[in-house]
């Protein structure tokens, strides 16, 4: 069981956290004692989420950051360094799915670019500007033995799903970048892992017609979707010292989907 003080006073960033999985992860970090920066492209929306998680405004900070814009990402980590001087945990959750049920010959070029720019370039920028601060945190804080990253992939970052090839390609890229960068930092006290959820019961999914939700649930051998807490608990495990010998892993949270 994760201790309620496991992340006490640690500085964390969760991108794409205005709702759903990102909000659940940010909430879990907050409840375990962390100071959490959460981001979205939309300022009003992310501020509402920050207030919902932490009405005091003392430990959750909403920031408007478009991860496809390198300068905005760079400025976020410059602010964190200037304010706290450290960064202990990063969760790269920002991402978009793009159109569904669309064959590659019919896929719009602009939609392709938006998915790739958000899901791959956005993660690249975040890692590029976060990791130097995370490495310096280990070097400057006496009691900090490591810092950690979790990237959000998906089951179709491991196998293919027809009709959504750009999203599938981008989530495969998340897995590849995770493994490569984990090797780069394996001796530099930064662990970098990814999770690969199946279908998750998010507010957006819950707005879909019941027959669509039932279809999603049936894709997993457990015959249901993951709960938000099941995803956030796994992410916090990988961020924590409980997984201290784990790096470069893409960890499925899929109710048996990949075992089929």
CSV table of N, CA and C in Angstrom, one decimal, residues 11-117:
chain,number,residue,atom,x,y,z
A,11,UNK,N,7.9,17.8,-5.7
A,11,UNK,CA,7.4,18.6,-6.8
A,11,UNK,C,7.1,17.7,-8.0
A,12,UNK,N,5.9,17.7,-8.5
A,12,UNK,CA,5.5,16.9,-9.6
A,12,UNK,C,4.8,17.7,-10.7
A,13,UNK,N,4.9,17.2,-11.9
A,13,UNK,CA,4.2,17.8,-13.1
A,13,UNK,C,3.4,16.7,-13.7
A,14,UNK,N,2.1,17.0,-14.0
A,14,UNK,CA,1.2,16.1,-14.8
A,14,UNK,C,0.7,16.9,-16.0
A,15,UNK,N,1.1,16.5,-17.2
A,15,UNK,CA,0.6,17.2,-18.4
A,15,UNK,C,-0.8,16.6,-18.8
A,16,UNK,N,-1.6,17.5,-19.5
A,16,UNK,CA,-2.9,17.0,-19.9
A,16,UNK,C,-3.8,16.6,-18.8
A,17,UNK,N,-3.9,17.4,-17.8
A,17,UNK,CA,-4.5,17.0,-16.5
A,17,UNK,C,-5.8,17.7,-16.2
A,18,UNK,N,-6.5,18.2,-17.2
A,18,UNK,CA,-7.7,18.9,-16.9
A,18,UNK,C,-8.9,18.0,-16.5
A,19,UNK,N,-8.8,16.8,-17.0
A,19,UNK,CA,-9.9,15.8,-16.7
A,19,UNK,C,-9.3,14.4,-16.9
A,20,UNK,N,-10.2,13.4,-16.6
A,20,UNK,CA,-9.8,12.0,-16.9
A,20,UNK,C,-8.6,11.5,-16.2
A,21,UNK,N,-7.8,10.7,-16.9
A,21,UNK,CA,-6.6,10.1,-16.3
A,21,UNK,C,-5.7,11.1,-15.7
A,22,UNK,N,-5.4,12.2,-16.4
A,22,UNK,CA,-4.5,13.2,-15.9
A,22,UNK,C,-4.9,13.8,-14.6
A,23,UNK,N,-6.2,14.1,-14.5
A,23,UNK,CA,-6.7,14.7,-13.3
A,23,UNK,C,-6.6,13.6,-12.1
A,24,UNK,N,-6.9,12.4,-12.4
A,24,UNK,CA,-6.9,11.3,-11.4
A,24,UNK,C,-5.5,11.1,-10.9
A,25,UNK,N,-4.5,11.2,-11.8
A,25,UNK,CA,-3.1,11.0,-11.3
A,25,UNK,C,-2.7,12.2,-10.5
A,26,UNK,N,-3.0,13.4,-10.9
A,26,UNK,CA,-2.7,14.7,-10.1
A,26,UNK,C,-3.4,14.6,-8.8
A,27,UNK,N,-4.6,14.2,-8.7
A,27,UNK,CA,-5.3,14.1,-7.4
A,27,UNK,C,-4.6,13.1,-6.5
A,28,UNK,N,-4.2,11.9,-7.1
A,28,UNK,CA,-3.6,10.9,-6.2
A,28,UNK,C,-2.2,11.5,-5.7
A,29,UNK,N,-1.5,12.2,-6.5
A,29,UNK,CA,-0.2,12.8,-6.0
A,29,UNK,C,-0.5,13.8,-4.9
A,30,UNK,N,-1.5,14.6,-5.2
A,30,UNK,CA,-1.8,15.6,-4.2
A,30,UNK,C,-2.2,15.0,-2.8
A,31,UNK,N,-3.0,13.9,-2.9
A,31,UNK,CA,-3.4,13.2,-1.7
A,31,UNK,C,-2.3,12.5,-1.0
A,32,UNK,N,-1.2,12.3,-1.7
A,32,UNK,CA,0.0,11.6,-1.1
A,32,UNK,C,1.0,12.7,-0.7
A,33,UNK,N,0.7,14.0,-0.7
A,33,UNK,CA,1.5,15.0,-0.2
A,33,UNK,C,2.3,15.8,-1.2
A,34,UNK,N,2.2,15.6,-2.5
A,34,UNK,CA,3.0,16.3,-3.4
A,34,UNK,C,2.5,17.7,-3.7
A,35,UNK,N,3.4,18.5,-4.2
A,35,UNK,CA,3.1,19.8,-4.8
A,35,UNK,C,3.0,19.6,-6.3
A,36,UNK,N,1.9,19.8,-7.0
A,36,UNK,CA,1.6,19.4,-8.3
A,36,UNK,C,1.3,20.5,-9.3
A,37,UNK,N,2.1,20.6,-10.3
A,37,UNK,CA,1.8,21.5,-11.4
A,37,UNK,C,1.0,20.6,-12.5
A,38,UNK,N,-0.2,21.1,-12.9
A,38,UNK,CA,-1.0,20.5,-13.9
A,38,UNK,C,-1.1,21.4,-15.1
A,39,UNK,N,-1.2,20.8,-16.3
A,39,UNK,CA,-1.2,21.6,-17.5
A,39,UNK,C,-2.3,21.2,-18.4
A,40,UNK,N,-2.7,22.2,-19.2
A,40,UNK,CA,-3.7,22.0,-20.3
A,40,UNK,C,-3.5,23.2,-21.2
A,41,UNK,N,-4.0,23.0,-22.5
A,41,UNK,CA,-3.9,24.2,-23.4
A,41,UNK,C,-4.9,25.3,-23.0
A,42,UNK,N,-5.9,25.0,-22.1
A,42,UNK,CA,-6.9,25.9,-21.8
A,42,UNK,C,-6.8,26.4,-20.4
A,43,UNK,N,-6.5,27.6,-20.2
A,43,UNK,CA,-6.2,28.2,-18.8
A,43,UNK,C,-7.4,28.0,-17.9
A,44,UNK,N,-8.6,28.5,-18.3
A,44,UNK,CA,-9.8,28.4,-17.4
A,44,UNK,C,-10.1,27.0,-17.0
A,45,UNK,N,-10.0,26.1,-17.9
A,45,UNK,CA,-10.3,24.7,-17.6
A,45,UNK,C,-9.3,24.1,-16.6
A,46,UNK,N,-8.0,24.4,-16.8
A,46,UNK,CA,-7.0,23.8,-15.9
A,46,UNK,C,-7.0,24.5,-14.5
A,47,UNK,N,-7.4,25.7,-14.5
A,47,UNK,CA,-7.5,26.4,-13.2
A,47,UNK,C,-8.7,25.8,-12.4
A,48,UNK,N,-9.8,25.5,-13.1
A,48,UNK,CA,-11.0,24.9,-12.5
A,48,UNK,C,-10.6,23.5,-11.9
A,49,UNK,N,-9.8,22.8,-12.6
A,49,UNK,CA,-9.4,21.5,-12.1
A,49,UNK,C,-8.5,21.6,-10.9
A,50,UNK,N,-7.5,22.6,-11.0
A,50,UNK,CA,-6.7,22.8,-9.8
A,50,UNK,C,-7.5,23.2,-8.6
A,51,UNK,N,-8.5,24.0,-8.8
A,51,UNK,CA,-9.3,24.4,-7.6
A,51,UNK,C,-10.1,23.2,-7.1
A,52,UNK,N,-10.5,22.3,-8.0
A,52,UNK,CA,-11.3,21.2,-7.6
A,52,UNK,C,-10.5,20.2,-6.8
A,53,UNK,N,-9.2,20.0,-7.2
A,53,UNK,CA,-8.3,19.1,-6.4
A,53,UNK,C,-7.9,19.8,-5.1
A,54,UNK,N,-7.5,21.0,-5.2
A,54,UNK,CA,-7.0,21.7,-4.0
A,54,UNK,C,-7.6,23.1,-3.9
A,55,UNK,N,-8.7,23.2,-3.2
A,55,UNK,CA,-9.4,24.5,-3.0
A,55,UNK,C,-8.6,25.6,-2.4
A,56,UNK,N,-7.5,25.2,-1.6
A,56,UNK,CA,-6.7,26.2,-1.0
A,56,UNK,C,-5.7,26.9,-1.9
A,57,UNK,N,-5.4,26.2,-3.1
A,57,UNK,CA,-4.5,26.8,-4.0
A,57,UNK,C,-3.1,26.7,-3.6
A,58,UNK,N,-2.8,26.0,-2.5
A,58,UNK,CA,-1.4,26.0,-2.0
A,58,UNK,C,-0.5,24.9,-2.5
A,59,UNK,N,-1.1,23.8,-3.1
A,59,UNK,CA,-0.3,22.7,-3.5
A,59,UNK,C,-0.6,22.2,-4.9
A,60,UNK,N,-1.6,22.7,-5.6
A,60,UNK,CA,-1.9,22.3,-6.9
A,60,UNK,C,-2.0,23.6,-7.8
A,61,UNK,N,-1.2,23.7,-8.9
A,61,UNK,CA,-1.0,24.9,-9.7
A,61,UNK,C,-1.4,24.6,-11.1
A,62,UNK,N,-2.4,25.2,-11.6
A,62,UNK,CA,-2.8,25.0,-13.0
A,62,UNK,C,-2.1,26.0,-13.9
A,63,UNK,N,-1.5,25.5,-15.0
A,63,UNK,CA,-0.8,26.3,-16.0
A,63,UNK,C,-1.3,26.0,-17.4
A,64,UNK,N,-1.5,27.0,-18.2
A,64,UNK,CA,-1.8,26.8,-19.6
A,64,UNK,C,-0.5,26.6,-20.4
A,65,UNK,N,-0.4,25.4,-20.9
A,65,UNK,CA,0.8,25.0,-21.6
A,65,UNK,C,0.4,24.1,-22.8
A,66,UNK,N,0.7,24.6,-24.0
A,66,UNK,CA,0.5,23.8,-25.2
A,66,UNK,C,1.8,23.0,-25.4
A,67,UNK,N,1.7,21.7,-25.2
A,67,UNK,CA,3.0,20.9,-25.3
A,67,UNK,C,3.5,20.8,-26.7
A,68,UNK,N,2.8,21.2,-27.7
A,68,UNK,CA,3.3,21.3,-29.1
A,68,UNK,C,4.2,22.5,-29.3
A,69,UNK,N,4.3,23.4,-28.3
A,69,UNK,CA,5.1,24.6,-28.4
A,69,UNK,C,6.2,24.5,-27.5
A,70,UNK,N,7.4,24.3,-28.0
A,70,UNK,CA,8.6,24.0,-27.2
A,70,UNK,C,8.8,25.2,-26.2
A,71,UNK,N,8.6,26.4,-26.6
A,71,UNK,CA,8.9,27.5,-25.7
A,71,UNK,C,8.0,27.5,-24.5
A,72,UNK,N,6.8,27.2,-24.7
A,72,UNK,CA,5.8,27.1,-23.6
A,72,UNK,C,6.3,26.0,-22.6
A,73,UNK,N,6.7,24.9,-23.1
A,73,UNK,CA,7.2,23.8,-22.2
A,73,UNK,C,8.4,24.3,-21.5
A,74,UNK,N,9.3,24.8,-22.2
A,74,UNK,CA,10.6,25.3,-21.6
A,74,UNK,C,10.3,26.3,-20.5
A,75,UNK,N,9.3,27.2,-20.7
A,75,UNK,CA,9.0,28.2,-19.7
A,75,UNK,C,8.4,27.6,-18.4
A,76,UNK,N,7.6,26.6,-18.6
A,76,UNK,CA,7.0,25.9,-17.4
A,76,UNK,C,8.1,25.4,-16.5
A,77,UNK,N,9.1,24.7,-17.0
A,77,UNK,CA,10.1,24.2,-16.2
A,77,UNK,C,11.1,25.2,-15.6
A,78,UNK,N,11.2,26.3,-16.4
A,78,UNK,CA,12.0,27.5,-15.9
A,78,UNK,C,11.3,28.0,-14.7
A,79,UNK,N,9.9,28.1,-14.7
A,79,UNK,CA,9.2,28.6,-13.6
A,79,UNK,C,9.3,27.7,-12.4
A,80,UNK,N,9.2,26.4,-12.6
A,80,UNK,CA,9.3,25.5,-11.5
A,80,UNK,C,10.7,25.6,-10.9
A,81,UNK,N,11.7,25.7,-11.7
A,81,UNK,CA,13.1,25.8,-11.1
A,81,UNK,C,13.2,27.1,-10.3
A,82,UNK,N,12.7,28.2,-10.9
A,82,UNK,CA,12.8,29.5,-10.2
A,82,UNK,C,12.0,29.5,-8.9
A,83,UNK,N,10.9,28.8,-8.8
A,83,UNK,CA,10.0,28.8,-7.7
A,83,UNK,C,10.5,27.8,-6.6
A,84,UNK,N,10.8,26.5,-7.0
A,84,UNK,CA,11.1,25.5,-6.1
A,84,UNK,C,12.5,24.9,-6.2
A,85,UNK,N,13.1,25.2,-7.3
A,85,UNK,CA,14.5,24.7,-7.5
A,85,UNK,C,14.7,23.2,-7.7
A,86,UNK,N,13.5,22.5,-7.9
A,86,UNK,CA,13.6,21.1,-8.0
A,86,UNK,C,12.4,20.5,-8.7
A,87,UNK,N,12.6,19.3,-9.2
A,87,UNK,CA,11.5,18.6,-9.8
A,87,UNK,C,11.7,17.1,-9.6
A,88,UNK,N,10.8,16.4,-8.9
A,88,UNK,CA,11.0,15.0,-8.5
A,88,UNK,C,10.3,14.0,-9.4
A,89,UNK,N,9.1,14.4,-9.9
A,89,UNK,CA,8.3,13.5,-10.7
A,89,UNK,C,7.6,14.1,-11.9
A,90,UNK,N,7.6,13.4,-13.0
A,90,UNK,CA,6.9,13.9,-14.2
A,90,UNK,C,6.0,12.8,-14.8
A,91,UNK,N,4.8,13.2,-15.1
A,91,UNK,CA,3.9,12.3,-15.8
A,91,UNK,C,3.5,13.0,-17.1
A,92,UNK,N,3.9,12.3,-18.2
A,92,UNK,CA,3.6,12.8,-19.6
A,92,UNK,C,2.2,12.2,-20.0
A,93,UNK,N,1.2,12.9,-19.7
A,93,UNK,CA,-0.2,12.4,-20.1
A,93,UNK,C,-0.8,13.1,-21.2
A,94,UNK,N,-0.4,14.3,-21.6
A,94,UNK,CA,-1.0,15.0,-22.7
A,94,UNK,C,-1.0,14.2,-24.0
A,95,UNK,N,-2.2,14.2,-24.6
A,95,UNK,CA,-2.3,13.4,-25.8
A,95,UNK,C,-3.7,13.5,-26.4
A,96,UNK,N,-3.8,13.3,-27.7
A,96,UNK,CA,-5.1,13.3,-28.4
A,96,UNK,C,-5.1,12.0,-29.2
A,97,UNK,N,-6.4,11.6,-29.5
A,97,UNK,CA,-6.5,10.3,-30.2
A,97,UNK,C,-6.7,10.6,-31.7
A,98,UNK,N,-7.3,11.7,-32.1
A,98,UNK,CA,-7.6,12.0,-33.5
A,98,UNK,C,-8.8,11.2,-33.9
A,99,UNK,N,-9.2,11.2,-35.2
A,99,UNK,CA,-10.3,10.5,-35.7
A,99,UNK,C,-10.2,9.0,-35.5
A,100,UNK,N,-11.4,8.4,-35.3
A,100,UNK,CA,-11.5,6.9,-35.2
A,100,UNK,C,-12.1,6.3,-36.5
A,101,UNK,N,-11.9,5.0,-36.6
A,101,UNK,CA,-12.5,4.3,-37.7
A,101,UNK,C,-12.2,4.9,-39.1
A,102,UNK,N,-10.9,5.3,-39.3
A,102,UNK,CA,-10.6,6.0,-40.5
A,102,UNK,C,-9.3,5.3,-41.1
A,103,UNK,N,-9.5,4.7,-42.3
A,103,UNK,CA,-8.4,4.1,-42.9
A,103,UNK,C,-7.3,5.1,-43.3
A,104,UNK,N,-6.1,4.6,-43.4
A,104,UNK,CA,-5.0,5.5,-43.6
A,104,UNK,C,-5.1,6.3,-44.9
A,105,UNK,N,-5.7,5.7,-46.0
A,105,UNK,CA,-5.9,6.4,-47.2
A,105,UNK,C,-6.9,7.6,-47.1
A,106,UNK,N,-7.7,7.6,-46.1
A,106,UNK,CA,-8.7,8.6,-45.9
A,106,UNK,C,-8.4,9.6,-44.8
A,107,UNK,N,-7.2,9.3,-44.2
A,107,UNK,CA,-6.9,10.1,-43.0
A,107,UNK,C,-6.4,11.5,-43.4
A,108,UNK,N,-6.9,12.5,-42.9
A,108,UNK,CA,-6.6,13.9,-43.2
A,108,UNK,C,-5.2,14.2,-42.8
A,109,UNK,N,-4.4,14.9,-43.6
A,109,UNK,CA,-3.0,15.2,-43.3
A,109,UNK,C,-2.9,16.1,-42.0
A,110,UNK,N,-3.8,17.1,-41.9
A,110,UNK,CA,-3.7,18.0,-40.8
A,110,UNK,C,-4.0,17.2,-39.5
A,111,UNK,N,-5.0,16.3,-39.5
A,111,UNK,CA,-5.2,15.4,-38.3
A,111,UNK,C,-4.0,14.6,-37.9
A,112,UNK,N,-3.4,14.0,-38.9
A,112,UNK,CA,-2.1,13.3,-38.7
A,112,UNK,C,-1.1,14.1,-38.0
A,113,UNK,N,-0.9,15.3,-38.5
A,113,UNK,CA,0.1,16.2,-37.9
A,113,UNK,C,-0.2,16.6,-36.5
A,114,UNK,N,-1.5,16.8,-36.2
A,114,UNK,CA,-1.9,17.2,-34.8
A,114,UNK,C,-1.7,16.1,-33.9
A,115,UNK,N,-2.0,14.9,-34.2
A,115,UNK,CA,-1.7,13.7,-33.3
A,115,UNK,C,-0.2,13.5,-33.1
A,116,UNK,N,0.5,13.6,-34.1
A,116,UNK,CA,2.0,13.3,-34.0
A,116,UNK,C,2.6,14.5,-33.2
A,117,UNK,N,2.2,15.7,-33.5
A,117,UNK,CA,2.8,16.9,-32.8
A,117,UNK,C,2.5,16.9,-31.4
